[in-house]
Amino acid sequence: MATKHPHKKKVAEAPQTVAQKDVASNANLSVEELKKLIVHHLHTTIGTSAQKASKLAWWQAVVATVNEFIFDRLTKTQYSNVQRDSRAVHYLSAEFLMGRLGVNNLCNLELYDTVKEALKELGKDIHEILEEEPDMALGNGGLGRLAACFIDSLATLNYPCVGYGIHYENGLFRQEIREGRQVERPDSWREYGCPWEVCRPESEQNIPIGGYVETQQAPDGSQRKVWHPKSLIKGVPWDIPVVGYRGSSVTILRLWESRANDAFDWDVFNAGGYVDAQEEKAEAEVISKVLYPNDSTEAGKMLRLTQQYFFTACSLRDILRRYNRAHHHDYGKFALKNVIQLNDTHPVIAIPELMRLLIDEEGVAWDQAWNIVQQVFAYTNHTLLPEALEKWPVYIFEKLLPRHLEIIYEINYRFLNNEVEAMWPGNDDVKRKLSIIEEGPCRMIRMANLAVIASSRVNGVAKIHSDLVKADLFPEFSKLWPNKFCNVTNGVTPRRWLLSCNKGLASLLNETCGNDWALHLDDTIKMKQYADDASFQKRFMDVKRENKVALAEEIEKLTSVVVSPDSMFDVQVKRLHEYKRQHLNLLYILYLYRKLLANPSLKIVPQTFIFGAKAAPAYHLAKDIIYAINVIGDKINNDHRINNQIKVVFIPNYRVSLAEKIIPAADISEQISTAGYEASGTSNMKFSMNGALTLGTMDGANIEIVEKAGIENNFIFGLSVEEVQSLKANGYNPWEYYNNNPDLKAVLDWLDSDYFTPSYAGALSSIKRSLLDGGDPFLVLADFDSYVKAHEKAQELYKDQSAWARAAIINASSMGFFSSDRSIQDYVDNVWNLKTLDVVDDITM
Ligand code: 26Q
């Protein structure tokens, strides 16, 4: 910065802060200015110097620097929302799988290159510094990452919104592999504090829980319900600003942390119960301690319901508080100003909680409250797996949420006796099916039924999934309310999944499609015209190779396995689940290995099979599959007879930051779920965007992906949804496939031997057992043959690098539809009905 008095002796001067600058011009910020800001923060925020600072300190200083820009924009966004009294969406999700925010925030603020240069001049490498950031792994997989992509798009598109979730102290467990087996370790993403987040004690909430309900009679004979809760839990909000791309809005992800309520704590404490008070404190704090590591299976734990209730109750009070600041408890406009999106059934307890708040605490009549609730809520379904549909025992509700239980009974009674009775008079079968209560020895609350009954809209996450939601999951509901059901195909944010993670491809896109493709992903179609251009093909494949070289280095660092960037990288990274069929992939690898052993002079396309997957800790078969991948990989990687023609690597602790390195380097994207089981999938979109070819089934969003990118540019195999359904209906017998296919029989029998686990025969038998005695519920054996053929086709094409490049370019050019910006626009048009916000730049406060 220029000194105002050049004649004076130079003194150290604090650089101008961003608040004093014109922030609209981030891109024009000079390297010199940024260097000063970063060093300034090293001194004044972190308390160290450029000479002494650790990498962590440099990272913290970079964050402090960009936070100046972020908070300025955040204040303006929030001010504008209040001024306009805008209608907003509140995205309620038990999971937000944000990953790292560093690269993404720098790219969205268009500061990446300047910060890179500034750090370089300060003698630091931006990659190394940004690697210091721990992943925010507050989610299991697809559903949580979708929430993260959606909030990025909401911020970019300037739609008024708040994301609400849980401030877990420990995110998804860190996975270590010991002797081939998964070991779970706690994940502490805030060990040294998270510099992106801000605590907002002024917006704390107190949430009642437990106790009993008293019925009071008024003199006029009417009844009033009074809940006497056993305790209060304090909810402390932590705000994480989410930065829209290119100076659009900065919105908030508000995560609730549970604490002991002060009053209760002190009562016990004063009575001399110091130790008891500590126990009560621990009991409250445990609620936000840890993310449940289940993906797609139920874990009916009391603590899980408490988590769900805790964060939705905090969020609703926050929404009501904000509404009442402008509308003073007049609920006439509540549904006009608010929409609440339920990310799966996890936050569905919000429905009776909003009824309770309106009726018991705000004095709204039942009919008006129900009217509001039915307009405000919308529900997204993410699974068809029956065991994944949440149900809670009535006795748990009696204990934790007695008033909510009464409200649920009342909602159910009115629904069954009005709507259902009108449509199906006297039909008790239908009533039993549609009831929120499942009768039986242990009566259960069906959260999905409650969600459908109370919501204005119900959507699935890919075309085929939404069709199946109507036809198979909720056929009667969709007959009752045909217009309630709709589809919103998932999407992913191109800012993280292309612009930030694949700089090489991003610059090819800039060259061929202009500079706005990260905002308008449809623009990438312009690259398609170069699909046949040999020189462009080469440049495209050079970028891919560079990414493969970087991944090969990372693989060697993490696993000590050396892989060749010239081999075909075949990648399957996702949660481990039988329906995702990692074991089908493994059977193919065994098949190929056997072929090579049988014929040592056989020349195949060299292939590297890359896996990454976490298994739910109690899902034994899933953990056995991880073990099998590791021991089989170990054997193959060290078997000199096959001349390094295949390698198998299992990358431990798969997470968002690893995905960002793996996906840009993939040649083949394995999307091989049994048709009808993967609701959508979202990594399939990321892979395709980055120029991988899909080897997959006609399931979830794969169908729409190949519709756009051309089935001929991908490798589709296996039974269709209809074929799966009819095979199952007609009695599927896996033994037939086993007995009729000698190759298949041989690889399955191999699992019973001690070939891969010397001195421990049968260590891999559980996989074979599940596929034969277990009835092969996901039709692995039925699809094996066609899977092998798909792989053969892939190798054929790979031999022709020009033809491969062409298909890869077409894939990468055709993913415009799968931007989460398009998904969000679909939600806005069909569900939320929002208007974009003009962020006021000039605010006087
Ligand atoms: C349930 C009960 C107790 C504890 C945890 C859970 C739980 C947690 C996470 C149940 C399910 C999940 C996550 C589900 C999920 O990620 N589903 C995926 O959602 C994606 C986004 O729509 C889809 O693309 C995937 O197809 C779907 O599997």
PDB file of N, CA, C and O in Angstrom, residues 540-593:
ATOM      1  N   PHE A 540      -6.682 -33.380 -24.143  1.00  0.00           N
ATOM      2  CA  PHE A 540      -7.620 -33.885 -23.143  1.00  0.00           C
ATOM      3  C   PHE A 540      -7.013 -35.078 -22.394  1.00  0.00           C
ATOM      4  O   PHE A 540      -7.058 -35.160 -21.167  1.00  0.00           O
ATOM      5  N   MET A 541      -6.406 -35.973 -23.166  1.00  0.00           N
ATOM      6  CA  MET A 541      -5.812 -37.161 -22.549  1.00  0.00           C
ATOM      7  C   MET A 541      -4.543 -36.816 -21.756  1.00  0.00           C
ATOM      8  O   MET A 541      -4.199 -37.513 -20.802  1.00  0.00           O
ATOM      9  N   ASP A 542      -3.877 -35.739 -22.154  1.00  0.00           N
ATOM     10  CA  ASP A 542      -2.716 -35.288 -21.374  1.00  0.00           C
ATOM     11  C   ASP A 542      -3.141 -34.826 -19.983  1.00  0.00           C
ATOM     12  O   ASP A 542      -2.466 -35.083 -18.989  1.00  0.00           O
ATOM     13  N   VAL A 543      -4.279 -34.105 -19.957  1.00  0.00           N
ATOM     14  CA  VAL A 543      -4.804 -33.667 -18.658  1.00  0.00           C
ATOM     15  C   VAL A 543      -5.136 -34.891 -17.816  1.00  0.00           C
ATOM     16  O   VAL A 543      -4.778 -34.988 -16.630  1.00  0.00           O
ATOM     17  N   LYS A 544      -5.799 -35.842 -18.421  1.00  0.00           N
ATOM     18  CA  LYS A 544      -6.146 -37.067 -17.688  1.00  0.00           C
ATOM     19  C   LYS A 544      -4.879 -37.749 -17.172  1.00  0.00           C
ATOM     20  O   LYS A 544      -4.814 -38.171 -16.021  1.00  0.00           O
ATOM     21  N   ARG A 545      -3.877 -37.802 -18.007  1.00  0.00           N
ATOM     22  CA  ARG A 545      -2.656 -38.491 -17.580  1.00  0.00           C
ATOM     23  C   ARG A 545      -1.985 -37.772 -16.411  1.00  0.00           C
ATOM     24  O   ARG A 545      -1.524 -38.401 -15.466  1.00  0.00           O
ATOM     25  N   GLU A 546      -1.966 -36.460 -16.491  1.00  0.00           N
ATOM     26  CA  GLU A 546      -1.391 -35.674 -15.386  1.00  0.00           C
ATOM     27  C   GLU A 546      -2.117 -35.990 -14.072  1.00  0.00           C
ATOM     28  O   GLU A 546      -1.490 -36.162 -13.028  1.00  0.00           O
ATOM     29  N   ASN A 547      -3.439 -36.059 -14.160  1.00  0.00           N
ATOM     30  CA  ASN A 547      -4.221 -36.389 -12.957  1.00  0.00           C
ATOM     31  C   ASN A 547      -3.913 -37.809 -12.476  1.00  0.00           C
ATOM     32  O   ASN A 547      -3.893 -38.079 -11.278  1.00  0.00           O
ATOM     33  N   LYS A 548      -3.675 -38.709 -13.419  1.00  0.00           N
ATOM     34  CA  LYS A 548      -3.359 -40.091 -13.042  1.00  0.00           C
ATOM     35  C   LYS A 548      -1.977 -40.175 -12.382  1.00  0.00           C
ATOM     36  O   LYS A 548      -1.784 -40.921 -11.418  1.00  0.00           O
ATOM     37  N   VAL A 549      -1.039 -39.391 -12.910  1.00  0.00           N
ATOM     38  CA  VAL A 549       0.298 -39.373 -12.299  1.00  0.00           C
ATOM     39  C   VAL A 549       0.190 -38.897 -10.847  1.00  0.00           C
ATOM     40  O   VAL A 549       0.745 -39.504  -9.925  1.00  0.00           O
ATOM     41  N   ALA A 550      -0.587 -37.822 -10.647  1.00  0.00           N
ATOM     42  CA  ALA A 550      -0.743 -37.289  -9.283  1.00  0.00           C
ATOM     43  C   ALA A 550      -1.406 -38.330  -8.380  1.00  0.00           C
ATOM     44  O   ALA A 550      -0.999 -38.517  -7.222  1.00  0.00           O
ATOM     45  N   LEU A 551      -2.392 -39.020  -8.901  1.00  0.00           N
ATOM     46  CA  LEU A 551      -3.070 -40.033  -8.070  1.00  0.00           C
ATOM     47  C   LEU A 551      -2.143 -41.214  -7.784  1.00  0.00           C
ATOM     48  O   LEU A 551      -2.127 -41.738  -6.667  1.00  0.00           O
ATOM     49  N   ALA A 552      -1.367 -41.601  -8.791  1.00  0.00           N
ATOM     50  CA  ALA A 552      -0.432 -42.713  -8.579  1.00  0.00           C
ATOM     51  C   ALA A 552       0.530 -42.384  -7.438  1.00  0.00           C
ATOM     52  O   ALA A 552       0.827 -43.237  -6.596  1.00  0.00           O
ATOM     53  N   GLU A 553       0.990 -41.131  -7.403  1.00  0.00           N
ATOM     54  CA  GLU A 553       1.878 -40.714  -6.300  1.00  0.00           C
ATOM     55  C   GLU A 553       1.174 -40.809  -4.959  1.00  0.00           C
ATOM     56  O   GLU A 553       1.728 -41.300  -3.978  1.00  0.00           O
ATOM     57  N   GLU A 554      -0.063 -40.332  -4.942  1.00  0.00           N
ATOM     58  CA  GLU A 554      -0.849 -40.372  -3.705  1.00  0.00           C
ATOM     59  C   GLU A 554      -1.078 -41.823  -3.255  1.00  0.00           C
ATOM     60  O   GLU A 554      -0.965 -42.146  -2.067  1.00  0.00           O
ATOM     61  N   ILE A 555      -1.359 -42.692  -4.220  1.00  0.00           N
ATOM     62  CA  ILE A 555      -1.594 -44.107  -3.893  1.00  0.00           C
ATOM     63  C   ILE A 555      -0.335 -44.720  -3.289  1.00  0.00           C
ATOM     64  O   ILE A 555      -0.402 -45.440  -2.293  1.00  0.00           O
ATOM     65  N   GLU A 556       0.791 -44.394  -3.888  1.00  0.00           N
ATOM     66  CA  GLU A 556       2.029 -44.958  -3.346  1.00  0.00           C
ATOM     67  C   GLU A 556       2.284 -44.451  -1.919  1.00  0.00           C
ATOM     68  O   GLU A 556       2.675 -45.211  -1.029  1.00  0.00           O
ATOM     69  N   LYS A 557       1.990 -43.164  -1.728  1.00  0.00           N
ATOM     70  CA  LYS A 557       2.174 -42.582  -0.396  1.00  0.00           C
ATOM     71  C   LYS A 557       1.266 -43.277   0.628  1.00  0.00           C
ATOM     72  O   LYS A 557       1.665 -43.572   1.753  1.00  0.00           O
ATOM     73  N   LEU A 558       0.034 -43.541   0.220  1.00  0.00           N
ATOM     74  CA  LEU A 558      -0.948 -44.045   1.189  1.00  0.00           C
ATOM     75  C   LEU A 558      -0.919 -45.555   1.362  1.00  0.00           C
ATOM     76  O   LEU A 558      -1.305 -46.070   2.403  1.00  0.00           O
ATOM     77  N   THR A 559      -0.516 -46.274   0.308  1.00  0.00           N
ATOM     78  CA  THR A 559      -0.630 -47.739   0.379  1.00  0.00           C
ATOM     79  C   THR A 559       0.682 -48.458   0.074  1.00  0.00           C
ATOM     80  O   THR A 559       0.732 -49.688   0.191  1.00  0.00           O
ATOM     81  N   SER A 560       1.675 -47.740  -0.358  1.00  0.00           N
ATOM     82  CA  SER A 560       2.962 -48.312  -0.801  1.00  0.00           C
ATOM     83  C   SER A 560       2.842 -49.154  -2.061  1.00  0.00           C
ATOM     84  O   SER A 560       3.806 -49.827  -2.452  1.00  0.00           O
ATOM     85  N   VAL A 561       1.682 -49.151  -2.686  1.00  0.00           N
ATOM     86  CA  VAL A 561       1.546 -49.905  -3.935  1.00  0.00           C
ATOM     87  C   VAL A 561       1.926 -48.994  -5.097  1.00  0.00           C
ATOM     88  O   VAL A 561       1.474 -47.844  -5.171  1.00  0.00           O
ATOM     89  N   VAL A 562       2.772 -49.507  -5.987  1.00  0.00           N
ATOM     90  CA  VAL A 562       3.172 -48.725  -7.159  1.00  0.00           C
ATOM     91  C   VAL A 562       2.239 -49.071  -8.316  1.00  0.00           C
ATOM     92  O   VAL A 562       2.085 -50.244  -8.655  1.00  0.00           O
ATOM     93  N   VAL A 563       1.591 -48.052  -8.867  1.00  0.00           N
ATOM     94  CA  VAL A 563       0.709 -48.309 -10.012  1.00  0.00           C
ATOM     95  C   VAL A 563       1.164 -47.459 -11.188  1.00  0.00           C
ATOM     96  O   VAL A 563       1.743 -46.388 -11.001  1.00  0.00           O
ATOM     97  N   SER A 564       0.887 -47.954 -12.376  1.00  0.00           N
ATOM     98  CA  SER A 564       1.347 -47.228 -13.555  1.00  0.00           C
ATOM     99  C   SER A 564       0.250 -46.325 -14.098  1.00  0.00           C
ATOM    100  O   SER A 564      -0.866 -46.775 -14.354  1.00  0.00           O
ATOM    101  N   PRO A 565       0.573 -45.057 -14.332  1.00  0.00           N
ATOM    102  CA  PRO A 565      -0.404 -44.129 -14.924  1.00  0.00           C
ATOM    103  C   PRO A 565      -0.776 -44.535 -16.356  1.00  0.00           C
ATOM    104  O   PRO A 565      -1.728 -44.000 -16.903  1.00  0.00           O
ATOM    105  N   ASP A 566      -0.018 -45.457 -16.917  1.00  0.00           N
ATOM    106  CA  ASP A 566      -0.381 -45.922 -18.263  1.00  0.00           C
ATOM    107  C   ASP A 566      -1.408 -47.034 -18.242  1.00  0.00           C
ATOM    108  O   ASP A 566      -1.939 -47.416 -19.284  1.00  0.00           O
ATOM    109  N   SER A 567      -1.662 -47.578 -17.077  1.00  0.00           N
ATOM    110  CA  SER A 567      -2.719 -48.589 -16.996  1.00  0.00           C
ATOM    111  C   SER A 567      -4.079 -47.890 -16.970  1.00  0.00           C
ATOM    112  O   SER A 567      -4.161 -46.689 -16.727  1.00  0.00           O
ATOM    113  N   MET A 568      -5.110 -48.667 -17.258  1.00  0.00           N
ATOM    114  CA  MET A 568      -6.470 -48.112 -17.218  1.00  0.00           C
ATOM    115  C   MET A 568      -6.901 -48.035 -15.757  1.00  0.00           C
ATOM    116  O   MET A 568      -6.860 -49.043 -15.056  1.00  0.00           O
ATOM    117  N   PHE A 569      -7.291 -46.842 -15.308  1.00  0.00           N
ATOM    118  CA  PHE A 569      -7.720 -46.676 -13.911  1.00  0.00           C
ATOM    119  C   PHE A 569      -9.224 -46.952 -13.813  1.00  0.00           C
ATOM    120  O   PHE A 569     -10.040 -46.186 -14.327  1.00  0.00           O
ATOM    121  N   ASP A 570      -9.536 -48.032 -13.146  1.00  0.00           N
ATOM    122  CA  ASP A 570     -10.928 -48.472 -13.006  1.00  0.00           C
ATOM    123  C   ASP A 570     -11.312 -48.244 -11.549  1.00  0.00           C
ATOM    124  O   ASP A 570     -10.719 -48.839 -10.660  1.00  0.00           O
ATOM    125  N   VAL A 571     -12.281 -47.369 -11.301  1.00  0.00           N
ATOM    126  CA  VAL A 571     -12.494 -46.875  -9.939  1.00  0.00           C
ATOM    127  C   VAL A 571     -13.896 -47.159  -9.403  1.00  0.00           C
ATOM    128  O   VAL A 571     -14.900 -46.883 -10.077  1.00  0.00           O
ATOM    129  N   GLN A 572     -13.942 -47.707  -8.202  1.00  0.00           N
ATOM    130  CA  GLN A 572     -15.219 -47.803  -7.492  1.00  0.00           C
ATOM    131  C   GLN A 572     -15.038 -47.231  -6.098  1.00  0.00           C
ATOM    132  O   GLN A 572     -14.416 -47.847  -5.232  1.00  0.00           O
ATOM    133  N   VAL A 573     -15.545 -46.034  -5.887  1.00  0.00           N
ATOM    134  CA  VAL A 573     -15.448 -45.389  -4.576  1.00  0.00           C
ATOM    135  C   VAL A 573     -16.840 -44.994  -4.127  1.00  0.00           C
ATOM    136  O   VAL A 573     -17.540 -44.245  -4.795  1.00  0.00           O
ATOM    137  N   LYS A 574     -17.264 -45.531  -2.982  1.00  0.00           N
ATOM    138  CA  LYS A 574     -18.586 -45.250  -2.439  1.00  0.00           C
ATOM    139  C   LYS A 574     -18.719 -46.063  -1.161  1.00  0.00           C
ATOM    140  O   LYS A 574     -17.872 -46.923  -0.879  1.00  0.00           O
ATOM    141  N   ARG A 575     -19.770 -45.814  -0.363  1.00  0.00           N
ATOM    142  CA  ARG A 575     -19.965 -46.626   0.828  1.00  0.00           C
ATOM    143  C   ARG A 575     -20.045 -48.101   0.452  1.00  0.00           C
ATOM    144  O   ARG A 575     -20.479 -48.445  -0.646  1.00  0.00           O
ATOM    145  N   LEU A 576     -19.598 -48.948   1.365  1.00  0.00           N
ATOM    146  CA  LEU A 576     -19.676 -50.363   1.080  1.00  0.00           C
ATOM    147  C   LEU A 576     -21.052 -50.895   1.432  1.00  0.00           C
ATOM    148  O   LEU A 576     -21.514 -50.752   2.567  1.00  0.00           O
ATOM    149  N   HIS A 577     -21.732 -51.447   0.453  1.00  0.00           N
ATOM    150  CA  HIS A 577     -23.050 -52.032   0.689  1.00  0.00           C
ATOM    151  C   HIS A 577     -23.263 -53.147  -0.322  1.00  0.00           C
ATOM    152  O   HIS A 577     -22.791 -53.047  -1.446  1.00  0.00           O
ATOM    153  N   GLU A 578     -23.974 -54.199   0.109  1.00  0.00           N
ATOM    154  CA  GLU A 578     -24.202 -55.297  -0.829  1.00  0.00           C
ATOM    155  C   GLU A 578     -24.876 -54.826  -2.111  1.00  0.00           C
ATOM    156  O   GLU A 578     -24.550 -55.299  -3.187  1.00  0.00           O
ATOM    157  N   TYR A 579     -25.815 -53.867  -1.985  1.00  0.00           N
ATOM    158  CA  TYR A 579     -26.535 -53.480  -3.208  1.00  0.00           C
ATOM    159  C   TYR A 579     -25.640 -52.723  -4.187  1.00  0.00           C
ATOM    160  O   TYR A 579     -25.899 -52.683  -5.384  1.00  0.00           O
ATOM    161  N   LYS A 580     -24.564 -52.139  -3.683  1.00  0.00           N
ATOM    162  CA  LYS A 580     -23.625 -51.426  -4.570  1.00  0.00           C
ATOM    163  C   LYS A 580     -22.659 -52.397  -5.248  1.00  0.00           C
ATOM    164  O   LYS A 580     -21.944 -52.046  -6.170  1.00  0.00           O
ATOM    165  N   ARG A 581     -22.604 -53.596  -4.720  1.00  0.00           N
ATOM    166  CA  ARG A 581     -21.941 -54.750  -5.339  1.00  0.00           C
ATOM    167  C   ARG A 581     -20.431 -54.589  -5.592  1.00  0.00           C
ATOM    168  O   ARG A 581     -19.925 -54.982  -6.654  1.00  0.00           O
ATOM    169  N   GLN A 582     -19.715 -54.096  -4.605  1.00  0.00           N
ATOM    170  CA  GLN A 582     -18.258 -54.119  -4.730  1.00  0.00           C
ATOM    171  C   GLN A 582     -17.772 -55.551  -4.935  1.00  0.00           C
ATOM    172  O   GLN A 582     -16.736 -55.780  -5.561  1.00  0.00           O
ATOM    173  N   HIS A 583     -18.537 -56.524  -4.422  1.00  0.00           N
ATOM    174  CA  HIS A 583     -18.092 -57.927  -4.574  1.00  0.00           C
ATOM    175  C   HIS A 583     -18.264 -58.437  -5.998  1.00  0.00           C
ATOM    176  O   HIS A 583     -17.569 -59.362  -6.409  1.00  0.00           O
ATOM    177  N   LEU A 584     -19.150 -57.831  -6.770  1.00  0.00           N
ATOM    178  CA  LEU A 584     -19.232 -58.192  -8.185  1.00  0.00           C
ATOM    179  C   LEU A 584     -17.936 -57.773  -8.888  1.00  0.00           C
ATOM    180  O   LEU A 584     -17.345 -58.534  -9.677  1.00  0.00           O
ATOM    181  N   ASN A 585     -17.482 -56.583  -8.561  1.00  0.00           N
ATOM    182  CA  ASN A 585     -16.224 -56.061  -9.088  1.00  0.00           C
ATOM    183  C   ASN A 585     -15.076 -57.022  -8.718  1.00  0.00           C
ATOM    184  O   ASN A 585     -14.253 -57.410  -9.557  1.00  0.00           O
ATOM    185  N   LEU A 586     -15.091 -57.438  -7.478  1.00  0.00           N
ATOM    186  CA  LEU A 586     -14.041 -58.331  -6.979  1.00  0.00           C
ATOM    187  C   LEU A 586     -14.070 -59.689  -7.689  1.00  0.00           C
ATOM    188  O   LEU A 586     -13.017 -60.255  -8.022  1.00  0.00           O
ATOM    189  N   LEU A 587     -15.252 -60.195  -7.935  1.00  0.00           N
ATOM    190  CA  LEU A 587     -15.348 -61.478  -8.651  1.00  0.00           C
ATOM    191  C   LEU A 587     -14.752 -61.346 -10.047  1.00  0.00           C
ATOM    192  O   LEU A 587     -14.085 -62.256 -10.549  1.00  0.00           O
ATOM    193  N   TYR A 588     -14.982 -60.191 -10.672  1.00  0.00           N
ATOM    194  CA  TYR A 588     -14.398 -59.985 -11.995  1.00  0.00           C
ATOM    195  C   TYR A 588     -12.867 -59.951 -11.930  1.00  0.00           C
ATOM    196  O   TYR A 588     -12.172 -60.535 -12.770  1.00  0.00           O
ATOM    197  N   ILE A 589     -12.347 -59.282 -10.906  1.00  0.00           N
ATOM    198  CA  ILE A 589     -10.885 -59.214 -10.746  1.00  0.00           C
ATOM    199  C   ILE A 589     -10.314 -60.626 -10.587  1.00  0.00           C
ATOM    200  O   ILE A 589      -9.294 -60.985 -11.194  1.00  0.00           O
ATOM    201  N   LEU A 590     -11.001 -61.446  -9.798  1.00  0.00           N
ATOM    202  CA  LEU A 590     -10.550 -62.834  -9.619  1.00  0.00           C
ATOM    203  C   LEU A 590     -10.585 -63.597 -10.937  1.00  0.00           C
ATOM    204  O   LEU A 590      -9.691 -64.385 -11.259  1.00  0.00           O
ATOM    205  N   TYR A 591     -11.638 -63.354 -11.678  1.00  0.00           N
ATOM    206  CA  TYR A 591     -11.798 -63.991 -12.985  1.00  0.00           C
ATOM    207  C   TYR A 591     -10.618 -63.640 -13.906  1.00  0.00           C
ATOM    208  O   TYR A 591     -10.005 -64.506 -14.550  1.00  0.00           O
ATOM    209  N   LEU A 592     -10.279 -62.359 -13.913  1.00  0.00           N
ATOM    210  CA  LEU A 592      -9.194 -61.882 -14.768  1.00  0.00           C
ATOM    211  C   LEU A 592      -7.845 -62.455 -14.305  1.00  0.00           C
ATOM    212  O   LEU A 592      -7.018 -62.896 -15.117  1.00  0.00           O
ATOM    213  N   TYR A 593      -7.649 -62.458 -13.023  1.00  0.00           N
ATOM    214  CA  TYR A 593      -6.421 -62.983 -12.420  1.00  0.00           C
ATOM    215  C   TYR A 593      -6.256 -64.462 -12.780  1.00  0.00           C
ATOM    216  O   TYR A 593      -5.166 -64.924 -13.153  1.00  0.00           O
TER     217      TYR A 593
END
